[in-house]
């Protein structure tokens, strides 16, 4: 069963010459966490908003849980829930007001709404602040109110558009835990994020979108294969010749005072010994999704810069 | 309360693709839209007022400013126009203010995104927020309505007064919703709605007699719903109304505007963006 099936979907906003989404085709299986990764303006939110029946595609077809977003939006809206990007709770209302009343608006009985509100507020550590107006809460707590509203529902498919923006590391983990619980109940999630660690922690499958096109998608293991080497060694930039490093593998400048060498375990061992011998600081770690993302999107950006550039949406 | 009546049915829905059965509560319950209207008003109006009761006083005072000026200048002579005009202006203001609220929730809070991607219909959302706006104006409306009844009409005219209030409030709310749905920025919404407020509540004969207008402009004034709302209030207060106007005409024009604006809001307001 598919949670989302997108077939050659394009979106050109009114007044724009460029496609925010360009013939995107994507199948998202139900019961999984699917993450869309991309830079600002890559088209992530446009895709999510179209799936969540908030925006009509210019062309192509999207089916959500088997229903067409253009003609059967009413059916879909009973089955989905969303955390919008940059949403804010109402200032004078408390976390309890938001979650409890939202559940009742969606048709829950008083008892069920109470039970579910208490459960999700506890899960996200908002329960103790349940009676405090949102205006007196931190930015992270405000963001968690919106997450709680969406995750307290019985929806089959949850759209989370950058849900952990502005959250501290502890709060992010609370949201991650709630997302895992949601998935464990057999429900589906379409997540967008800038955070690679978040995508690695939560995703069953990932797609990287850039300038309106899906440039790669698959499992985390599939994506890691984009970089053939499996280890990276970061070596302090000062005191070492980049030419020497390139004999160990492919070298990129991290922009943070070090050079990153993508290589294999045996070469990494030799490189580490060299760094110790020269008294250079270094770190060794596995290749991450972040590296894959930078490799794919960074290369595309460089090619674009070389060819004169174009607007994204 | 009727709106609170609980008839939440549980509907079992079968996914087309999986055959999996999902419990979807109340999506087809007949009373749910009414309950949603109340809950939206509760969320955006009652809860706010409960925590900020002073805001009700601020909202209540403004409709009395022109009433006070007219009363003082005319030495009480134009009190009928002043009361009718103030009530109409207040209703236009509360109705159109819905547009500002909607723009605010859409552009600043993204709350509308939550509602669009939910089983709440645009009309339900509009009615909930319109009811919320009305709650803020309730003290002013109560005082002004009392003044209408006190200024010469009988208790029997109260249904006429209530019908008039509902007609103008309903059509202005629908208009506010339609206008705001097309606004991309909060500032645009405020400017457009202020402009429409002047067009509907200041320029037409709402605070003054339609008789002072030349014949051509009088017909133009009769095409404006607020003219009829004011005339109906003057009629309710027992004041003399023009010979070429009737209560029936007032109702017909106001009902036509209400139906037209609700239809416009339902079909042409932007709910899902294109």
XYZ file of C-alpha atoms in Angstrom:
587
model
C 0.000 0.000 0.000
C 1.199 3.493 -0.835
C 0.810 6.487 1.448
C 1.730 8.851 -1.382
C 2.038 8.251 -5.078
C 3.232 11.242 -7.081
C 3.342 10.968 -10.861
C 5.161 13.640 -12.883
C 4.041 16.411 -10.569
C 5.005 19.964 -11.409
C 4.231 23.252 -9.744
C 4.778 26.677 -11.230
C 3.626 29.483 -8.939
C 1.677 32.356 -10.419
C 4.035 35.038 -11.679
C 7.072 32.743 -11.633
C 8.939 31.547 -14.705
C 10.485 28.618 -12.888
C 9.052 25.351 -11.686
C 9.101 24.952 -7.904
C 8.609 21.258 -8.614
C 9.570 19.763 -11.923
C 7.977 16.463 -12.954
C 8.524 14.788 -9.612
C 7.564 11.131 -9.386
C 7.753 9.437 -6.022
C 6.181 6.451 -4.293
C 6.044 6.475 -0.492
C 5.044 3.217 1.159
C 2.566 3.317 4.006
C 3.786 2.616 7.510
C 7.187 4.221 7.019
C 8.938 7.466 7.770
C 9.916 9.092 4.511
C 12.166 12.130 4.644
C 12.565 14.847 2.066
C 15.909 16.565 2.342
C 16.807 19.703 0.507
C 18.124 23.217 0.722
C 15.876 26.211 1.337
C 13.625 26.688 -1.665
C 14.365 23.233 -3.050
C 10.654 22.369 -3.275
C 10.134 20.332 -0.082
C 7.340 22.446 1.354
C 5.659 22.777 -2.029
C 5.535 18.982 -2.302
C 4.234 18.545 1.248
C 1.594 21.249 0.823
C 0.320 19.632 -2.342
C 0.118 16.213 -0.672
C -1.670 17.792 2.299
C -4.316 19.279 -0.021
C -3.233 22.854 0.671
C -1.931 23.590 -2.784
C -2.957 22.336 -6.218
C -0.346 20.904 -8.585
C 0.065 22.670 -11.915
C 0.328 19.308 -13.647
C 0.714 15.653 -12.788
C -1.186 13.586 -10.262
C -0.774 12.885 -6.564
C -2.630 10.168 -4.719
C -2.601 10.199 -0.924
C -3.741 6.967 0.729
C -5.336 6.053 -2.573
C -7.248 9.292 -3.091
C -6.553 11.966 -5.677
C -5.506 15.276 -4.084
C -7.230 17.326 -6.772
C -10.646 15.680 -6.789
C -10.890 13.781 -3.482
C -9.364 16.260 -1.039
C -12.269 15.804 1.377
C -11.480 12.115 1.834
C -7.792 12.807 2.338
C -8.400 15.524 4.930
C -10.056 12.998 7.227
C -6.920 10.870 7.155
C -4.065 13.338 7.496
C -2.566 15.723 9.980
C 0.103 18.384 9.503
C 2.667 20.503 11.276
C 3.056 23.520 8.988
C 6.402 25.168 8.460
C 6.842 28.297 10.601
C 3.477 27.809 12.271
C 2.821 29.459 15.623
C 0.323 28.732 18.375
C -2.173 31.401 19.437
C -0.568 33.579 22.084
C -3.289 33.641 24.713
C -4.083 29.947 24.544
C -2.421 27.217 26.547
C -0.975 23.930 25.218
C -4.045 22.171 26.625
C -6.435 24.596 24.870
C -4.723 23.969 21.567
C -4.530 20.188 21.678
C -7.814 19.414 23.439
C -9.925 21.757 21.305
C -8.193 20.697 18.113
C -9.067 17.072 18.825
C -12.664 18.033 19.518
C -12.786 20.027 16.290
C -11.655 16.865 14.519
C -14.567 14.989 16.069
C -13.135 13.332 19.179
C -15.377 12.906 22.200
C -14.556 14.875 25.374
C -13.136 11.821 27.136
C -11.019 10.708 24.216
C -9.766 14.267 23.614
C -8.774 14.568 27.276
C -6.968 11.243 27.276
C -5.094 11.895 24.049
C -4.205 15.473 25.002
C -2.733 14.350 28.308
C -0.808 11.544 26.611
C 0.844 13.653 23.930
C 1.543 16.594 26.265
C 3.286 14.223 28.651
C 5.201 12.635 25.810
C 6.492 16.019 24.671
C 7.062 17.273 28.225
C 4.465 20.000 27.876
C 2.106 18.618 30.494
C 3.472 20.663 33.375
C 3.073 23.786 31.245
C -0.357 22.772 29.962
C -2.141 25.731 31.584
C 0.384 28.413 30.696
C -0.476 30.749 27.805
C 1.726 30.194 24.758
C 3.024 33.759 25.007
C 4.768 32.788 28.254
C 6.439 29.711 26.790
C 9.828 29.363 25.104
C 10.105 29.186 21.317
C 10.778 25.459 21.497
C 7.709 24.806 23.635
C 5.577 26.800 21.228
C 6.835 24.670 18.357
C 6.068 21.524 20.344
C 2.448 22.652 20.772
C 1.978 22.419 16.999
C 3.649 19.024 16.944
C 1.370 17.882 19.772
C -1.734 19.080 17.923
C -0.826 17.036 14.863
C 0.378 13.942 16.695
C -2.558 13.684 19.081
C -4.892 12.916 16.182
C -5.860 9.554 14.754
C -4.593 10.504 11.305
C -3.117 7.789 9.116
C -0.521 10.028 7.520
C 1.367 12.781 9.259
C 3.096 15.620 7.411
C 5.879 17.225 9.405
C 7.364 20.231 7.659
C 10.577 21.010 9.526
C 9.010 20.186 12.892
C 12.129 20.518 15.015
C 13.281 23.940 13.832
C 14.304 25.967 16.860
C 14.173 23.063 19.307
C 16.956 22.326 21.750
C 18.614 18.881 21.539
C 16.475 17.421 24.346
C 13.228 18.654 22.822
C 14.280 17.354 19.424
C 14.743 13.918 20.917
C 11.305 14.082 22.532
C 9.786 14.838 19.139
C 11.822 12.033 17.560
C 10.536 9.631 20.168
C 6.945 10.702 19.471
C 7.555 10.220 15.741
C 8.869 6.692 16.347
C 5.835 5.885 18.493
C 3.607 7.128 15.718
C 5.306 4.879 13.186
C 5.223 1.928 15.560
C 1.453 2.168 15.449
C 1.638 1.398 11.714
C 1.090 4.933 10.552
C 2.999 6.895 7.938
C 5.084 10.049 8.119
C 6.355 12.427 5.477
C 9.038 14.537 7.079
C 11.018 17.453 5.720
C 14.138 18.616 7.460
C 17.483 20.325 7.063
C 18.958 18.231 9.835
C 20.869 15.237 8.513
C 21.100 13.612 11.934
C 17.312 13.808 12.196
C 16.913 12.146 8.812
C 19.403 9.440 9.800
C 17.687 8.795 13.119
C 14.148 8.604 11.816
C 13.973 7.718 8.148
C 13.196 4.442 6.482
C 13.686 6.079 3.122
C 15.073 9.433 2.083
C 14.801 11.576 -1.033
C 17.053 14.520 -1.747
C 15.341 17.259 -3.674
C 17.125 20.120 -5.349
C 15.682 22.885 -7.503
C 12.388 21.079 -7.812
C 13.786 17.721 -8.870
C 14.365 14.543 -6.903
C 18.056 13.890 -7.432
C 18.281 10.662 -5.460
C 16.074 8.506 -3.266
C 16.327 5.257 -1.446
C 17.196 3.805 1.937
C 19.963 5.378 4.004
C 22.239 2.539 2.919
C 21.422 3.205 -0.726
C 22.215 6.890 -0.332
C 25.500 6.255 1.420
C 26.626 4.328 -1.642
C 26.649 7.629 -3.541
C 30.070 8.113 -1.949
C 31.983 4.907 -2.713
C 34.358 5.280 0.239
C 33.038 4.332 3.684
C 35.293 6.375 5.991
C 36.128 10.038 6.264
C 39.187 11.547 7.892
C 39.196 15.228 8.813
C 42.735 16.615 9.067
C 43.714 20.125 10.187
C 44.393 22.228 7.138
C 47.599 23.856 8.331
C 50.793 21.942 7.850
C 49.712 19.410 5.265
C 49.767 19.447 1.509
C 46.341 18.770 -0.058
C 48.159 17.038 -2.880
C 49.546 14.508 -0.429
C 46.090 13.889 1.026
C 44.579 13.251 -2.377
C 46.733 10.154 -2.671
C 44.608 8.649 0.136
C 41.212 9.466 -1.382
C 39.007 12.307 -2.579
C 39.558 15.570 -0.684
C 37.114 18.370 0.094
C 37.531 21.538 2.128
C 35.110 21.506 5.079
C 35.276 25.296 5.337
C 36.021 24.924 9.036
C 39.818 24.818 8.995
C 40.142 21.185 7.994
C 40.321 19.026 4.907
C 38.079 15.971 4.623
C 39.385 12.861 2.944
C 36.891 10.214 1.842
C 38.700 6.927 1.868
C 38.689 3.280 2.957
C 39.579 1.800 6.342
C 43.141 0.735 5.487
C 44.013 4.109 3.945
C 42.369 5.853 6.909
C 44.688 3.978 9.246
C 47.749 5.112 7.260
C 46.481 8.673 7.140
C 45.919 8.676 10.903
C 49.474 7.515 11.489
C 50.725 10.297 9.210
C 48.726 12.874 11.152
C 50.063 11.570 14.482
C 53.612 11.662 13.125
C 53.155 15.313 12.054
C 51.340 16.189 15.269
C 48.173 17.256 13.382
C 44.730 17.011 14.916
C 42.404 14.659 13.061
C 39.153 12.736 13.418
C 38.008 9.515 11.790
C 34.327 8.720 11.313
C 31.995 6.876 8.958
C 30.610 8.657 5.893
C 27.310 10.306 6.843
C 24.186 11.405 5.075
C 25.484 14.938 5.479
C 28.449 14.044 3.254
C 26.151 12.519 0.670
C 23.922 15.587 0.738
C 26.821 18.018 0.368
C 28.346 15.880 -2.339
C 25.131 15.727 -4.373
C 23.605 19.135 -3.763
C 26.942 20.941 -3.555
C 28.000 19.533 -6.908
C 24.701 20.545 -8.451
C 25.057 24.042 -7.001
C 28.581 24.340 -8.353
C 27.471 23.228 -11.805
C 24.644 25.761 -11.635
C 27.007 28.541 -10.591
C 29.264 27.606 -13.493
C 26.432 27.749 -15.988
C 25.061 31.113 -14.887
C 22.449 30.144 -12.292
C 18.651 30.081 -12.129
C 15.903 30.738 -9.625
C 14.453 27.981 -7.515
C 11.188 28.180 -5.577
C -27.043 24.497 23.872
C -27.900 23.187 20.435
C -24.379 23.582 19.136
C -23.001 21.568 22.000
C -25.308 18.667 21.392
C -23.125 15.623 21.118
C -23.922 13.344 18.261
C -20.465 12.272 17.306
C -20.836 9.197 15.246
C -18.022 6.816 14.574
C -17.697 5.991 10.952
C -15.674 3.110 9.726
C -13.778 3.945 6.620
C -12.054 1.452 4.387
C -8.886 2.543 2.672
C -9.184 2.102 -1.041
C -5.679 0.803 -1.447
C -5.248 -1.460 1.541
C -8.652 -2.522 2.607
C -7.541 -1.453 6.079
C -10.320 -0.139 8.275
C -9.706 3.114 9.993
C -11.903 4.704 12.596
C -12.634 8.228 11.572
C -14.716 9.950 14.123
C -17.516 12.181 13.109
C -16.304 13.117 9.678
C -19.804 12.493 8.439
C -21.694 13.478 11.578
C -24.398 15.929 10.653
C -23.941 18.049 13.752
C -20.150 18.166 13.602
C -19.959 21.320 11.444
C -22.105 23.164 14.004
C -19.945 21.849 16.805
C -16.857 22.911 14.886
C -18.269 26.430 14.455
C -18.761 26.673 18.200
C -15.324 25.188 18.963
C -13.541 27.567 16.594
C -15.368 30.490 18.214
C -14.507 29.048 21.615
C -10.832 28.703 20.697
C -10.397 32.093 19.058
C -12.956 34.129 20.986
C -14.248 32.812 24.294
C -10.904 31.585 25.622
C -9.217 34.840 24.615
C -11.947 36.931 26.248
C -11.849 34.829 29.388
C -8.148 35.685 29.767
C -8.327 39.222 28.403
C -11.751 40.555 29.397
C -10.554 44.129 29.010
C -10.359 43.688 25.238
C -14.149 43.426 25.218
C -14.401 46.925 26.688
C -12.056 48.353 24.051
C -14.057 46.702 21.271
C -17.306 47.910 22.814
C -16.380 51.582 23.051
C -15.565 52.395 19.419
C -19.102 52.095 17.934
C -20.289 54.786 20.345
C -17.883 57.481 19.163
C -19.958 58.707 16.197
C -23.168 58.196 18.161
C -21.826 60.552 20.792
C -20.669 63.177 18.268
C -23.951 63.143 16.333
C -25.997 63.261 19.495
C -24.073 66.260 20.840
C -23.955 68.193 17.539
C -27.640 67.701 16.755
C -28.757 68.230 20.303
C -30.424 64.836 20.191
C -32.335 65.682 17.012
C -30.697 62.959 14.892
C -30.640 60.320 17.562
C -32.424 57.785 15.319
C -29.802 58.156 12.609
C -27.046 58.072 15.182
C -28.257 54.836 16.774
C -29.050 53.148 13.451
C -25.747 54.287 11.936
C -23.724 53.168 14.936
C -25.331 49.730 14.982
C -24.819 49.252 11.249
C -21.245 50.512 11.431
C -20.519 48.194 14.363
C -21.910 45.192 12.458
C -19.998 46.083 9.315
C -16.869 46.488 11.431
C -17.278 43.148 13.238
C -18.117 41.365 9.995
C -15.187 42.783 8.050
C -12.826 42.368 11.013
C -13.209 38.660 10.353
C -11.184 39.287 7.221
C -8.357 40.761 9.268
C -8.440 37.820 11.666
C -8.353 35.356 8.809
C -5.428 37.127 7.167
C -3.647 37.137 10.492
C -4.186 33.437 11.113
C -3.232 32.635 7.528
C -0.130 34.730 7.008
C 1.296 35.144 10.506
C 0.302 32.021 12.434
C -0.243 29.491 9.611
C -3.211 28.265 11.625
C -5.271 28.203 8.459
C -2.889 25.572 7.057
C -3.937 23.270 9.893
C -7.607 23.825 9.133
C -7.243 23.387 5.364
C -5.588 19.993 5.909
C -8.370 18.854 8.223
C -12.024 17.857 7.972
C -13.086 21.473 8.664
C -14.769 23.130 5.669
C -14.012 26.735 4.671
C -17.584 27.762 5.471
C -17.346 26.239 8.948
C -14.038 28.000 9.554
C -15.534 31.296 8.391
C -18.605 30.932 10.599
C -16.522 30.000 13.628
C -14.306 33.039 13.305
C -17.290 35.273 12.491
C -19.018 34.105 15.666
C -15.823 34.789 17.579
C -15.744 38.368 16.244
C -19.362 38.830 17.221
C -18.583 37.790 20.785
C -16.072 40.633 21.059
C -18.764 43.070 19.968
C -21.540 41.624 22.080
C -21.582 44.355 24.779
C -21.752 47.156 22.197
C -24.374 45.321 20.164
C -26.476 44.664 23.238
C -26.426 48.332 24.275
C -27.152 49.559 20.744
C -29.930 46.996 20.265
C -31.397 48.064 23.589
C -31.304 51.704 22.425
C -33.156 50.704 19.243
C -35.886 48.989 21.247
C -35.947 51.788 23.806
C -36.207 54.483 21.100
C -39.818 53.943 20.391
C -40.359 50.476 19.052
C -42.356 47.747 20.697
C -41.058 44.460 22.022
C -42.743 42.843 19.018
C -40.199 44.416 16.697
C -37.328 42.536 18.344
C -37.467 39.649 15.779
C -37.154 42.238 13.002
C -34.179 43.788 14.765
C -32.489 40.417 15.269
C -33.103 39.420 11.636
C -31.618 42.713 10.468
C -28.557 42.260 12.670
C -27.997 38.715 11.433
C -28.405 39.677 7.786
C -25.866 42.490 7.801
C -23.409 40.614 10.025
C -23.664 37.487 7.876
C -23.130 39.254 4.564
C -20.249 41.369 5.891
C -18.550 38.325 7.418
C -18.797 36.439 4.134
C -17.399 39.454 2.320
C -14.547 39.752 4.827
C -13.724 36.077 4.368
C -13.761 36.341 0.586
C -11.563 39.445 0.545
C -9.051 38.153 3.079
C -8.634 34.840 1.298
C -7.185 36.751 -1.649
C -4.752 38.760 0.456
C -1.156 37.626 0.622
C -0.082 40.086 3.270
C -1.623 41.268 6.520
C -1.071 44.913 5.590
C -3.049 44.515 2.343
C -5.933 43.006 4.284
C -6.021 45.895 6.758
C -5.950 48.502 4.001
C -8.592 46.872 1.812
C -10.903 46.172 4.722
C -10.642 49.758 6.031
C -11.475 50.998 2.545
C -14.501 48.711 2.238
C -15.616 49.797 5.696
C -15.752 53.429 4.553
C -17.517 52.483 1.308
C -20.215 50.553 3.159
C -20.662 52.276 6.488
C -19.703 55.936 6.009
C -20.502 57.065 2.456
C -23.990 55.507 2.039
C -26.940 56.989 3.986
C -26.293 55.016 7.126
C -25.836 57.961 9.507
C -27.927 60.422 7.529
C -31.258 60.500 5.741
C -31.482 58.990 2.269
C -33.889 61.847 1.434
C -31.094 64.377 1.172
C -29.563 62.512 -1.766
C -30.437 63.508 -5.360
C -32.696 61.007 -7.124
C -29.874 59.322 -9.085
C -27.697 58.820 -6.041
C -30.683 57.609 -4.047
C -31.094 54.671 -6.434
C -27.405 54.010 -6.099
C -27.743 54.074 -2.314
C -30.567 51.536 -2.525
C -28.135 49.153 -4.181
C -26.009 49.163 -1.020
C -27.078 46.700 1.721
C -26.100 48.985 4.597
C -28.589 51.636 3.411
C -31.367 49.105 3.908
C -29.962 47.927 7.218
C -30.051 51.517 8.492
C -33.538 52.149 7.090
C -34.814 48.942 8.678
C -33.427 50.063 12.011
C -35.012 53.488 11.604
C -38.293 51.727 10.783
C -37.881 49.538 13.874
C -37.427 52.662 15.970
C -40.619 54.114 14.543
C -38.854 56.855 12.573
C -40.274 58.050 9.264
C -38.827 56.184 6.272
C -38.891 57.318 2.601
C -42.062 56.721 0.626
C -40.195 54.878 -2.133
C -38.731 52.364 0.340
C -40.404 49.417 2.011
C -39.469 46.832 4.587
C -39.936 44.180 1.936
C -37.393 45.889 -0.331
C -34.970 46.098 2.595
C -35.267 42.375 3.264
C -34.992 41.408 -0.396
C -31.826 43.443 -0.940
C -30.193 42.242 2.277
C -31.074 38.583 1.687
C -29.787 38.879 -1.888
C -26.477 40.250 -0.607
C -26.215 37.586 2.085
C -26.846 34.765 -0.387
C -24.501 36.371 -2.910
C -21.634 36.910 -0.496
C -21.973 33.465 1.095
C -21.976 31.922 -2.393
C -18.935 34.034 -3.270
C -17.175 32.966 -0.072
C -18.051 29.326 -0.656
C -17.051 29.146 -4.296
C -14.506 31.879 -4.951
C -12.663 32.347 -1.664
C -9.239 30.757 -1.780
C -9.064 27.849 0.643
C -6.640 25.568 -1.110
C -4.075 27.687 -2.936
C -3.610 27.359 -6.680
